[in-house]
mmCIF file of C-alpha atoms and ligand atoms in Angstrom:
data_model
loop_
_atom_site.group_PDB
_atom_site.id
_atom_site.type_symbol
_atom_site.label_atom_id
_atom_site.label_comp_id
_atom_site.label_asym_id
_atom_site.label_seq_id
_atom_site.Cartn_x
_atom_site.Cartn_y
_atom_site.Cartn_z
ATOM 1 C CA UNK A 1018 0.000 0.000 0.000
ATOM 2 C CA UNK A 1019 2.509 2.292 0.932
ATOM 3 C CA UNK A 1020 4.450 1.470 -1.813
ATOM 4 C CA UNK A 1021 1.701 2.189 -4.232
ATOM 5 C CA UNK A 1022 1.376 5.711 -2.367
ATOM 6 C CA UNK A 1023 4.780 6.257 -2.995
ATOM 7 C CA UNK A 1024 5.450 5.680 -6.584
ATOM 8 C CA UNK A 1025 2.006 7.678 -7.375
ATOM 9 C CA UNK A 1026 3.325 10.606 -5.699
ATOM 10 C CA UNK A 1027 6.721 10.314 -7.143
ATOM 11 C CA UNK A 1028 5.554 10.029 -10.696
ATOM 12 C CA UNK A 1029 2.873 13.201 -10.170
ATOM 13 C CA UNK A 1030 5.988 15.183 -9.038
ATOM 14 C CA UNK A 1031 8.350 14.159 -11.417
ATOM 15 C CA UNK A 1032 5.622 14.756 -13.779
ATOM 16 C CA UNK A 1033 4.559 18.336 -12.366
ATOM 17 C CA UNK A 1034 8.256 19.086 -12.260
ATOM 18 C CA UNK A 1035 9.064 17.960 -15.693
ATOM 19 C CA UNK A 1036 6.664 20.225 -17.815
ATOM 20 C CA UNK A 1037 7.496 23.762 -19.062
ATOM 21 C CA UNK A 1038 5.302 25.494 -16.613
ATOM 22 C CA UNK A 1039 5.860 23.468 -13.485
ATOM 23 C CA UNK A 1040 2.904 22.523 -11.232
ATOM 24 C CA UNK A 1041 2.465 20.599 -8.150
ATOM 25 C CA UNK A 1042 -0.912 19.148 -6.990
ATOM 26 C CA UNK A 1043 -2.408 20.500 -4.000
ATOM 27 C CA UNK A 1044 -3.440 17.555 -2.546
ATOM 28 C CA UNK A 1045 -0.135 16.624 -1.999
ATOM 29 C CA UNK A 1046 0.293 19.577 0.576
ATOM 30 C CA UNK A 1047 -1.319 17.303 3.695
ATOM 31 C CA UNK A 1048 1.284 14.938 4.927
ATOM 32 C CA UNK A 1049 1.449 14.934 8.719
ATOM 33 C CA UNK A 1050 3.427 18.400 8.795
ATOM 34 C CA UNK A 1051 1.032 19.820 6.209
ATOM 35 C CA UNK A 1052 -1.910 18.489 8.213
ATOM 36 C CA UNK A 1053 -0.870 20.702 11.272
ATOM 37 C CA UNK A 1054 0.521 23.976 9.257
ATOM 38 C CA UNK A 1055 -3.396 23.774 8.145
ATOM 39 C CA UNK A 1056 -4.948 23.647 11.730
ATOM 40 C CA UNK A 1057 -2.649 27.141 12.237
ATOM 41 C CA UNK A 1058 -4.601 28.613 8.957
ATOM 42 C CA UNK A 1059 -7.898 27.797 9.791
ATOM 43 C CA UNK A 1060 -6.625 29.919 13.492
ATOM 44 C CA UNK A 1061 -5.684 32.395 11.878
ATOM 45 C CA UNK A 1062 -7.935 35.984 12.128
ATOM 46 C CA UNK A 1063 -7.437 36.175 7.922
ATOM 47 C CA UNK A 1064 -8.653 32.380 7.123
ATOM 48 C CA UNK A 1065 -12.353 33.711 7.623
ATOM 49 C CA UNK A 1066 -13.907 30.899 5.979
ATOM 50 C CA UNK A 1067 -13.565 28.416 8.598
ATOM 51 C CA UNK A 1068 -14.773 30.928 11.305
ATOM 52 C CA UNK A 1069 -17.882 31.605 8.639
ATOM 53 C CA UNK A 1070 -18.600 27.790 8.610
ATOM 54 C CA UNK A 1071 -18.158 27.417 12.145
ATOM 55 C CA UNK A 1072 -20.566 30.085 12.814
ATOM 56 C CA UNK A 1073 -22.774 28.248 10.010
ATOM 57 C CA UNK A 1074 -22.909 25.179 11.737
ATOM 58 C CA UNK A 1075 -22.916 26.628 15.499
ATOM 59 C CA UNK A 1076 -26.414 28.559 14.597
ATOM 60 C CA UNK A 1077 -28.193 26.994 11.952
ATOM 61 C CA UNK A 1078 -27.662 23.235 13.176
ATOM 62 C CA UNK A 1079 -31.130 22.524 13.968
ATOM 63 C CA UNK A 1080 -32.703 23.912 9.992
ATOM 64 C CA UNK A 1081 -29.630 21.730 8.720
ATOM 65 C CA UNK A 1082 -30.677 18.660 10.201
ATOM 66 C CA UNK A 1083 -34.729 19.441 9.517
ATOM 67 C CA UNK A 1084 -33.094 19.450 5.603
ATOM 68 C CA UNK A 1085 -31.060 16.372 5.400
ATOM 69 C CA UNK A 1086 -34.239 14.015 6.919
ATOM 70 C CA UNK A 1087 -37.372 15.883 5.157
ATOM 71 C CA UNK A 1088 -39.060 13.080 4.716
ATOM 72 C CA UNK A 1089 -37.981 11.430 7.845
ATOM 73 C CA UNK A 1090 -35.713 8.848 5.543
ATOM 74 C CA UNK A 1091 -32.904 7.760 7.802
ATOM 75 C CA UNK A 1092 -29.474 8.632 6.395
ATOM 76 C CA UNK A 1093 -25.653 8.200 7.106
ATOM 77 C CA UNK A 1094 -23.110 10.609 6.494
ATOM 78 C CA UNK A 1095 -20.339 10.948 4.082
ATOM 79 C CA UNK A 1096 -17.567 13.513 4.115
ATOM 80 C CA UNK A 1097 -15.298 14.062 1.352
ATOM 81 C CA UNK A 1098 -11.916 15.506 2.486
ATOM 82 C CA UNK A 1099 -12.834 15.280 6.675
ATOM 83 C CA UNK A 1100 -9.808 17.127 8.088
ATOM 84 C CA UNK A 1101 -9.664 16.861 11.725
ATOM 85 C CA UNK A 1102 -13.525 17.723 11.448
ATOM 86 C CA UNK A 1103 -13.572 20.680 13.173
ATOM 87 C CA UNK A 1104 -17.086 22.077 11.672
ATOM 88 C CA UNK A 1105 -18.605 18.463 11.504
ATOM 89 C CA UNK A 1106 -18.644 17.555 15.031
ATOM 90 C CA UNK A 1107 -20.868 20.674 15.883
ATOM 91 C CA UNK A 1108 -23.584 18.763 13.700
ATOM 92 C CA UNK A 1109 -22.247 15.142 15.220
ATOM 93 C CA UNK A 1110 -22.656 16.554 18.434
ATOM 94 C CA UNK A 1111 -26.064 17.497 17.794
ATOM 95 C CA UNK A 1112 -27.252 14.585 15.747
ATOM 96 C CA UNK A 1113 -26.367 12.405 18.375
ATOM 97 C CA UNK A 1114 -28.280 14.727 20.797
ATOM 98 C CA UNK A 1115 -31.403 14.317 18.927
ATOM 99 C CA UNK A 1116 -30.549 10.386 18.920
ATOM 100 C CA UNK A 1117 -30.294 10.335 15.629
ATOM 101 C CA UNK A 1118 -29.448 6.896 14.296
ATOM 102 C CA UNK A 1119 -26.168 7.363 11.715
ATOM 103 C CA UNK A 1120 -22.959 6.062 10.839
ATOM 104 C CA UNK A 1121 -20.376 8.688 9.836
ATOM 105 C CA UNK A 1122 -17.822 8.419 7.300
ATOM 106 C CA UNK A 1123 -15.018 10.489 7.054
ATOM 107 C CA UNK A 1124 -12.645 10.119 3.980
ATOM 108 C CA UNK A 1125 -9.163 11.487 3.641
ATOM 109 C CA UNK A 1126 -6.189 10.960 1.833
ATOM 110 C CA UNK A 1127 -3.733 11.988 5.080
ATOM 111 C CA UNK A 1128 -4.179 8.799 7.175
ATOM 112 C CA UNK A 1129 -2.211 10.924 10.143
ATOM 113 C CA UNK A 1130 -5.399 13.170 9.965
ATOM 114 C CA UNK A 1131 -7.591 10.747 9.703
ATOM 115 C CA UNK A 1132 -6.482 8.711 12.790
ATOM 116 C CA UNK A 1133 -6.577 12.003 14.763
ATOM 117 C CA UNK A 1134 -9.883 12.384 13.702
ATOM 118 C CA UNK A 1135 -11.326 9.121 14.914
ATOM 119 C CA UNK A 1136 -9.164 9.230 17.992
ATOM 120 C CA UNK A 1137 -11.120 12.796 19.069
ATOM 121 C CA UNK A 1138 -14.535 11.456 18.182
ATOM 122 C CA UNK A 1139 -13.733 8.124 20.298
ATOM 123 C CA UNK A 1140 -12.916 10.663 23.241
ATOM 124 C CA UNK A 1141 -15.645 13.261 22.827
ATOM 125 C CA UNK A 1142 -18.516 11.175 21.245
ATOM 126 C CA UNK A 1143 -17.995 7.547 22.156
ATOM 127 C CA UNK A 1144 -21.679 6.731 20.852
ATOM 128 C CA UNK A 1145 -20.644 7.619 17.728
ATOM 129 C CA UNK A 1146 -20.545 5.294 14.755
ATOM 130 C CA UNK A 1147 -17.745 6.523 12.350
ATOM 131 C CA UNK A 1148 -16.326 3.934 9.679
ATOM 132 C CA UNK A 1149 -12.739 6.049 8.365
ATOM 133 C CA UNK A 1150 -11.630 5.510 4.753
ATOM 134 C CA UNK A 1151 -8.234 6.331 3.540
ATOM 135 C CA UNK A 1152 -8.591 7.016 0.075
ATOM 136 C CA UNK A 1153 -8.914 9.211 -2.728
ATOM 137 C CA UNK A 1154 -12.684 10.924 -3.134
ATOM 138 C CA UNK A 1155 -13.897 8.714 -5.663
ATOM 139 C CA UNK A 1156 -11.852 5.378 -4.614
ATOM 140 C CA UNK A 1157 -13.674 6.321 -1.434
ATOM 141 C CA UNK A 1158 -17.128 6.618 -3.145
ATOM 142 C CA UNK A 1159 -16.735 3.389 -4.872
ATOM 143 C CA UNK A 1160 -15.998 1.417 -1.672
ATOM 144 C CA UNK A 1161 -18.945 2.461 -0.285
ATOM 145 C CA UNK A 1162 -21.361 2.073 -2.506
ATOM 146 C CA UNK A 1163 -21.458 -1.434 -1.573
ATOM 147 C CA UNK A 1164 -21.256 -0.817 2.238
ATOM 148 C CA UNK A 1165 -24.746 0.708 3.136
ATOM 149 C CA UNK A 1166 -27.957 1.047 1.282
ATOM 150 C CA UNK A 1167 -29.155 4.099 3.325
ATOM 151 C CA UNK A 1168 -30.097 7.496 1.830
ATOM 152 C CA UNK A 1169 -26.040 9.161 1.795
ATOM 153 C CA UNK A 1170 -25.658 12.725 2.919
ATOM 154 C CA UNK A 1171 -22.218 13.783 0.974
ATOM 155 C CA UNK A 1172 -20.418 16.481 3.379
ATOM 156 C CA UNK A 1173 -17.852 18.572 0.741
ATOM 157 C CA UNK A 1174 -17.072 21.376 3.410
ATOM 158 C CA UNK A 1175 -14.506 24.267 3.886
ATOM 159 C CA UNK A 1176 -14.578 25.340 -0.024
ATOM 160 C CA UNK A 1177 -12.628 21.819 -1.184
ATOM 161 C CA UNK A 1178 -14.441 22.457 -4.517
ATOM 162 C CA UNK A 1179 -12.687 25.526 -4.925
ATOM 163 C CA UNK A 1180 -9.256 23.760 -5.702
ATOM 164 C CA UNK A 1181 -10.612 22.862 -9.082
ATOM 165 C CA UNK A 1182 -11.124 25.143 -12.156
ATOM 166 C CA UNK A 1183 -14.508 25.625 -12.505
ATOM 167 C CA UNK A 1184 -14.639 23.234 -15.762
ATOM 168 C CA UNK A 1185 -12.906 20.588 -13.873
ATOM 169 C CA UNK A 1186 -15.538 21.614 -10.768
ATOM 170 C CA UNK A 1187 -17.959 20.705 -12.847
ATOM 171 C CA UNK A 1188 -16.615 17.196 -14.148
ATOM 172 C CA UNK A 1189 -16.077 16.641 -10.311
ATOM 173 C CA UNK A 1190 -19.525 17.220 -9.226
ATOM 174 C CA UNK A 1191 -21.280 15.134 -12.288
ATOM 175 C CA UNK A 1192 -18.934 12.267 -11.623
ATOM 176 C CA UNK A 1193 -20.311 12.808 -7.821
ATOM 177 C CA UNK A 1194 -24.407 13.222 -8.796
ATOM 178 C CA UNK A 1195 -22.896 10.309 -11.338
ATOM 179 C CA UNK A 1196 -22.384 7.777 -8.111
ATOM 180 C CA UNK A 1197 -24.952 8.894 -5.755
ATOM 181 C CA UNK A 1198 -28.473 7.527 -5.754
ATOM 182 C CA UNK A 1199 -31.608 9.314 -6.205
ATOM 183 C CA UNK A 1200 -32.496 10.256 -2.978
ATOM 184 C CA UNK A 1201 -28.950 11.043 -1.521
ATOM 185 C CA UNK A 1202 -28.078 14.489 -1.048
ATOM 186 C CA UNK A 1203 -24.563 16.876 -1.117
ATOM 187 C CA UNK A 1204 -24.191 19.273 1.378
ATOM 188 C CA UNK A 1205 -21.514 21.661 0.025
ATOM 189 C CA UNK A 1206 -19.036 24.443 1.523
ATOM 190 C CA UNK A 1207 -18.121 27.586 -0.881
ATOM 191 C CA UNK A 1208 -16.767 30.650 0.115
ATOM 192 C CA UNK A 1209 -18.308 33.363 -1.621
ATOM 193 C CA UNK A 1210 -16.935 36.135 -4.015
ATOM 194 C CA UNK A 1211 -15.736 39.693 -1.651
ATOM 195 C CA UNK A 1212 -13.351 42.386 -0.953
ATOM 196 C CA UNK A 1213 -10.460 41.351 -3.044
ATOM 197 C CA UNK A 1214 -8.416 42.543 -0.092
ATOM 198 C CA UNK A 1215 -9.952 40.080 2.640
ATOM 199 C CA UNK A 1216 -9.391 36.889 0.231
ATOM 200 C CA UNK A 1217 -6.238 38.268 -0.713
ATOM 201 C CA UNK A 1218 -5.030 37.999 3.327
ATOM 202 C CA UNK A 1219 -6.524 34.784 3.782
ATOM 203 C CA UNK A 1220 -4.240 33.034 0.876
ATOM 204 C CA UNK A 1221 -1.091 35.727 2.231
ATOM 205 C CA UNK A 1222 -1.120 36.387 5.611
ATOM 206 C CA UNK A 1223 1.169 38.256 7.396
ATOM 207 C CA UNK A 1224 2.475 35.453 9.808
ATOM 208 C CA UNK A 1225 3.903 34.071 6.711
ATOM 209 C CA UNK A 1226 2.104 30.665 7.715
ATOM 210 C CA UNK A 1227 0.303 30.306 4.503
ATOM 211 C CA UNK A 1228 4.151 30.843 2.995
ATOM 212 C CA UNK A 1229 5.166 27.992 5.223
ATOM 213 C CA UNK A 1230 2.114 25.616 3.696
ATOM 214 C CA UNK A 1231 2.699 26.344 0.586
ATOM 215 C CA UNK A 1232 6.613 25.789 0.996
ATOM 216 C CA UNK A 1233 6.341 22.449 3.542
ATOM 217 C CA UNK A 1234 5.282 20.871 -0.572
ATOM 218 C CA UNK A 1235 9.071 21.100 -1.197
ATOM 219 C CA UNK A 1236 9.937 19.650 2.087
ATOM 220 C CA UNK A 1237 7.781 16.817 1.606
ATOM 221 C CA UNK A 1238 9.498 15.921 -1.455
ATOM 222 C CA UNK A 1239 12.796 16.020 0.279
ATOM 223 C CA UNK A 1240 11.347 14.253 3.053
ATOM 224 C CA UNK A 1241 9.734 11.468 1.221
ATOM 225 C CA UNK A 1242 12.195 11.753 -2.319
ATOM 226 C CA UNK A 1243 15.360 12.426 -0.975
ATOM 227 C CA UNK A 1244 15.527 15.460 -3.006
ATOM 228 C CA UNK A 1245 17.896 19.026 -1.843
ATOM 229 C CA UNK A 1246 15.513 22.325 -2.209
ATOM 230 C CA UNK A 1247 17.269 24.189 -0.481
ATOM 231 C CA UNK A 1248 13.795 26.406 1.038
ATOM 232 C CA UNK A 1249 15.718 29.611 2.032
ATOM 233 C CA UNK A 1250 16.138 29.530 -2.504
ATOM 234 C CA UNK A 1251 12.121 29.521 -3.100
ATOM 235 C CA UNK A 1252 9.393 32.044 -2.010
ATOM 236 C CA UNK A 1253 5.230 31.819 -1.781
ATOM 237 C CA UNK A 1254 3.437 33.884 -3.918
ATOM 238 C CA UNK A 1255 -0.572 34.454 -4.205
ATOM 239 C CA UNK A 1256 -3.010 36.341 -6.006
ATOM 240 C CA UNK A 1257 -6.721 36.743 -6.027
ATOM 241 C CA UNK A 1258 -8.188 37.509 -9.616
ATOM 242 C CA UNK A 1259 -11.665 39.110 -9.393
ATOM 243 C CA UNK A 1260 -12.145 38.977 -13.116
ATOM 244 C CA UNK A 1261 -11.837 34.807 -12.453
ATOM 245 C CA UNK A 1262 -12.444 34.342 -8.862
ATOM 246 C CA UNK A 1263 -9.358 32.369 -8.309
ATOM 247 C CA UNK A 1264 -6.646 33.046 -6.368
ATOM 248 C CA UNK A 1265 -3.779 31.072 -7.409
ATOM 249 C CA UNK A 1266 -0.654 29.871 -5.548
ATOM 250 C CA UNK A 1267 2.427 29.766 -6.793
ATOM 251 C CA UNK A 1268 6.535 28.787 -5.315
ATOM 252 C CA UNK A 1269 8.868 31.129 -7.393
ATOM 253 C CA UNK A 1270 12.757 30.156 -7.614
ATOM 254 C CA UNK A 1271 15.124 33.250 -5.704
ATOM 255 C CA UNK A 1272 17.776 32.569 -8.046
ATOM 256 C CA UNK A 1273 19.232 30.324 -11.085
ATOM 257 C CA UNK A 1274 19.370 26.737 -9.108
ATOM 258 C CA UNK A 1275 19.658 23.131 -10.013
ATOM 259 C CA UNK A 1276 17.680 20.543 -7.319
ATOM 260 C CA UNK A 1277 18.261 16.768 -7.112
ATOM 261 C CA UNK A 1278 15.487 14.358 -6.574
ATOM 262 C CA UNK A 1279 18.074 11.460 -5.415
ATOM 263 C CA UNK A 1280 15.207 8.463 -5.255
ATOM 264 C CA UNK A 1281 14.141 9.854 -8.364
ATOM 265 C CA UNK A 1282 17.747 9.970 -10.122
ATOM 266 C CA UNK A 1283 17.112 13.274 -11.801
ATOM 267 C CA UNK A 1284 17.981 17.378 -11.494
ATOM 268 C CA UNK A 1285 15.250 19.987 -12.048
ATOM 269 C CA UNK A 1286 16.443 23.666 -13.272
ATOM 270 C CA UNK A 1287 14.946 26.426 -11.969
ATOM 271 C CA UNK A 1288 15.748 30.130 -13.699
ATOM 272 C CA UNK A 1289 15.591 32.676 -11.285
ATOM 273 C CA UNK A 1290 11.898 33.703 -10.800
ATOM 274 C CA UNK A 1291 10.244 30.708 -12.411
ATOM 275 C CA UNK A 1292 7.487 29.400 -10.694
ATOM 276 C CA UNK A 1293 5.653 26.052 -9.565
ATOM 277 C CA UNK A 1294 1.759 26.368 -9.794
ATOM 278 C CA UNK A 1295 0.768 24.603 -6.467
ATOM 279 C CA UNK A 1296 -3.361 25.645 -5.844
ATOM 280 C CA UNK A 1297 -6.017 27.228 -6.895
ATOM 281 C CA UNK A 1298 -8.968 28.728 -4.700
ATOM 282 C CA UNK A 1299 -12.030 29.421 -6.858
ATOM 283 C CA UNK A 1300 -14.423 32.112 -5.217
ATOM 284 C CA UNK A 1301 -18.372 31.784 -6.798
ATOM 285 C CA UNK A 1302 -21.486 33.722 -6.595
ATOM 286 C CA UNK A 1303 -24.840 32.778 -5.994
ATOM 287 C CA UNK A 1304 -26.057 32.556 -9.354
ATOM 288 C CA UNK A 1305 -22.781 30.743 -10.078
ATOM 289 C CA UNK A 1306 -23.498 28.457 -7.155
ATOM 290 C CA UNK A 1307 -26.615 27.416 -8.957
ATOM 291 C CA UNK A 1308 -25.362 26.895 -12.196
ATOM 292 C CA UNK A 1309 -22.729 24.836 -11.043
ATOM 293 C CA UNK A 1310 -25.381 22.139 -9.555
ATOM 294 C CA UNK A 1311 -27.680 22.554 -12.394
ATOM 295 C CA UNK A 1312 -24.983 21.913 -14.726
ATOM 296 C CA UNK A 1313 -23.789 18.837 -12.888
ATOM 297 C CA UNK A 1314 -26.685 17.203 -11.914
ATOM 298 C CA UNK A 1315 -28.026 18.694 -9.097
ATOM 299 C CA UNK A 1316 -30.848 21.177 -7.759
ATOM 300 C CA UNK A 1317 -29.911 23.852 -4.895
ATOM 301 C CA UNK A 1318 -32.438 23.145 -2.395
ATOM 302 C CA UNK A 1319 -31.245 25.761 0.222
ATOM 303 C CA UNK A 1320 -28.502 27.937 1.359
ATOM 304 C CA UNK A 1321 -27.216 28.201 4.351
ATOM 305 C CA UNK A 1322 -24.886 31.444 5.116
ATOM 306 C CA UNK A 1323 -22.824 33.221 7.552
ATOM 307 C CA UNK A 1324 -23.903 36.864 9.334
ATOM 308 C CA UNK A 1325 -21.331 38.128 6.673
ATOM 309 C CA UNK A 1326 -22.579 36.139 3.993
ATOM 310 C CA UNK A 1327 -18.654 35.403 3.022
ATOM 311 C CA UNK A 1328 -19.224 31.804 3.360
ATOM 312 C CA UNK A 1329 -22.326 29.034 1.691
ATOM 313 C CA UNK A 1330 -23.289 25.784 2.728
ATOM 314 C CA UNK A 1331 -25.544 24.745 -0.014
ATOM 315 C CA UNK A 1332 -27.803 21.770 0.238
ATOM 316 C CA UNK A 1333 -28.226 19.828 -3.215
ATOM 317 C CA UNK A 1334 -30.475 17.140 -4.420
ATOM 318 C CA UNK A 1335 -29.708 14.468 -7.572
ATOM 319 C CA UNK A 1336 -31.970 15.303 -10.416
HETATM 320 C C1 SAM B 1356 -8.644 22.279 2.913
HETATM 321 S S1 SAM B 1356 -8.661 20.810 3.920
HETATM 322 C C2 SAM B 1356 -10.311 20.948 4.507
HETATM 323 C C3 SAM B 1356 -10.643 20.015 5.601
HETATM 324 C C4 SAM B 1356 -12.106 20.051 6.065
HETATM 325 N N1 SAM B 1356 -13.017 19.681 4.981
HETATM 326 C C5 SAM B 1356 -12.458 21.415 6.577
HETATM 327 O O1 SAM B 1356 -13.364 22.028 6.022
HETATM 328 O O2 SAM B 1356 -11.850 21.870 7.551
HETATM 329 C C6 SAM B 1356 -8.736 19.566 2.677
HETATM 330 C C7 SAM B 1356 -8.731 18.122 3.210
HETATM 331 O O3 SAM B 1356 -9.058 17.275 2.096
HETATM 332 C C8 SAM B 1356 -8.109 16.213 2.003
HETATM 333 N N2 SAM B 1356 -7.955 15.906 0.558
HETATM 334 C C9 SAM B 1356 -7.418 16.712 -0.404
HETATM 335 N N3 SAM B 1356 -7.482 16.106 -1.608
HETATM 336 C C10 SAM B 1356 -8.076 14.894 -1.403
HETATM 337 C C11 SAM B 1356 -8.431 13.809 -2.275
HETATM 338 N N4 SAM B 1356 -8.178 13.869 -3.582
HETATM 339 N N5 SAM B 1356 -9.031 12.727 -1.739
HETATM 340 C C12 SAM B 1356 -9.291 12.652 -0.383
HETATM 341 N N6 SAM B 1356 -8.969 13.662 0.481
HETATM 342 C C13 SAM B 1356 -8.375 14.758 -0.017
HETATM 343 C C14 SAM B 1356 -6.845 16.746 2.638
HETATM 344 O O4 SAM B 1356 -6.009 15.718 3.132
HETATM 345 C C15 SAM B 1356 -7.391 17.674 3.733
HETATM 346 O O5 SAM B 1356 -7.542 17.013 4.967
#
């Protein structure tokens, strides 16, 4: 297994590394140092949008349930991309106070976040049934599929969607309505189009801890591929583009350097200023919201937003 990790992430770097604009996949950024560099963003005053979902969840917790069981079907729950579930437990929490009968399934590709995970809901919610899977989204979907038979409440929360282009956003979310049954329902985080300046902060802070995210990528690969980036040589870089909605991430080169990837037996140039493309963080309106369901198989039912409305939680059916 680890093995088969291994060689896939080696061959997406080499591969990421090897074109003539260099890019790096962002999913790659949560290995266990990654995993806690991201609990310091979502503390941080400029990371609103997990603060906006929190506050989501805290207050509206009761008309979120009263949506997932109209119709008083029983359900399970599903989430895509867990984390250490900070958001999610609020509605645990209260699910299991209203002795609602659920198992909960948290998927993630960062087993060291996923064992934390189940480790705090064994502590704070021993009732709890939670089933963990350690795989990609759709592996993840496909194993399941043949593990319960219940309506499936899909949780896709703190803006996940927003790594993808919005073409590839859509792809993603018909593939999704594409596995799901009729009556099983995605409950969706997106932060919202705003003040340039206030997403600008949240993707480059001023504690530089988004820089150290974004740089821990070329650790990992020395960590895990025995390669030399020397980090002191490469800076973070990110930009929000109202015109698009994205903000993009980037690594730019200080200087004319050559890196070694030992396990991999190869050297990658870098000119001085180059860059590596490592995320993208696509904002959306409402009326985009929409037309990203409808054009992926799926109906907004209802929105759920923050006192700023920054943030969405929007509640789709399969059509
Ligand atoms: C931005 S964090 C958000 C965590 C959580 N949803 C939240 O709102 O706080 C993204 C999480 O998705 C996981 N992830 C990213 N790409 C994934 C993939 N392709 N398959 C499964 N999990 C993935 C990461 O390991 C990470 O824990």
């Amino acid at each position: 297994m680890e093995t088969t990790v291994l060689t896939t992430f080696a061959k997406d770097i080499i591969e990421g590394l090897s074109g003539k604009v260099k890019t790096l996949p962002s999913k790659y950024f949560y290995d266990e140092q990654g995993d806690k560099i991201f609990q310091a963003i979502m503390d941080m005053p400029e990371y609103y949008l997990t603060e906006c979902e929190f506050e989501i969840f805290s207050e509206q917790k009761d008309s979120i349930h009263r949506a997932f069981s109209a119709g008083n079907e029983p359900f399970d729950l599903i989430e895509l991309g867990a984390g250490d579930g900070l958001k999610t437990k609020i509605l645990l929490r209260y699910l299991l106070d209203q002795q609602v009968d659920f198992v909960y399934y948290p998927v993630d590709i960062s087993n060291h976040i996923l064992d934390e995970l189940v480790l705090d809901l064994k502590a704070e919610m021993p009732e709890l049934k939670v089933s963990p899977i350690n795989q990609e989204y759709f592996e993840a979907l496909n194993t399941l599929r043949n593990m319960n038979d219940r309506k499936n409440i899909v949780l896709f929360l703190g803006s996940n969607i927003g790594n993808f282009h919005k073409f590839e956003a859509t792809q993603f979310l018909s593939k999704l309505s594409a596995s799901c049954r009729k009556n099983d329902m995605l409950f969706i985080g997106i932060d919202q189009k705003k003040d340039p300046r206030i997403i600008q902060q949240a993707y480059d802070d001023p504690h530089n801890i988004t820089a150290s995210f974004n740089l821990n990528l070329l650790m990992r690969i020395n960590r895990e591929l025995g390669a030399d980036f020397n980090i002191d040589q490469f800076k973070h870089y990110a930009n929000y583009n109202p015109e698009n909605g994205e903000v993009n991430s980037y690594i730019f080169s200080k200087s004319n350097q050559v890196v070694k990837i030992r396990t991999l037996n190869c050297e990658i140039s870098f000119a001085e200023n180059e860059y590596i493309h490592t995320e993208i963080s696509k904002k959306y309106n409402i009326q985009e919201i929409k037309h990203l369901a409808d054009n992926s198989g799926f109906k907004v039912l209802k929105n759920f937003t923050d006192n700023k409305n920054y943030f969405v939680d929007s509640l789709w059916e399969i059509i």
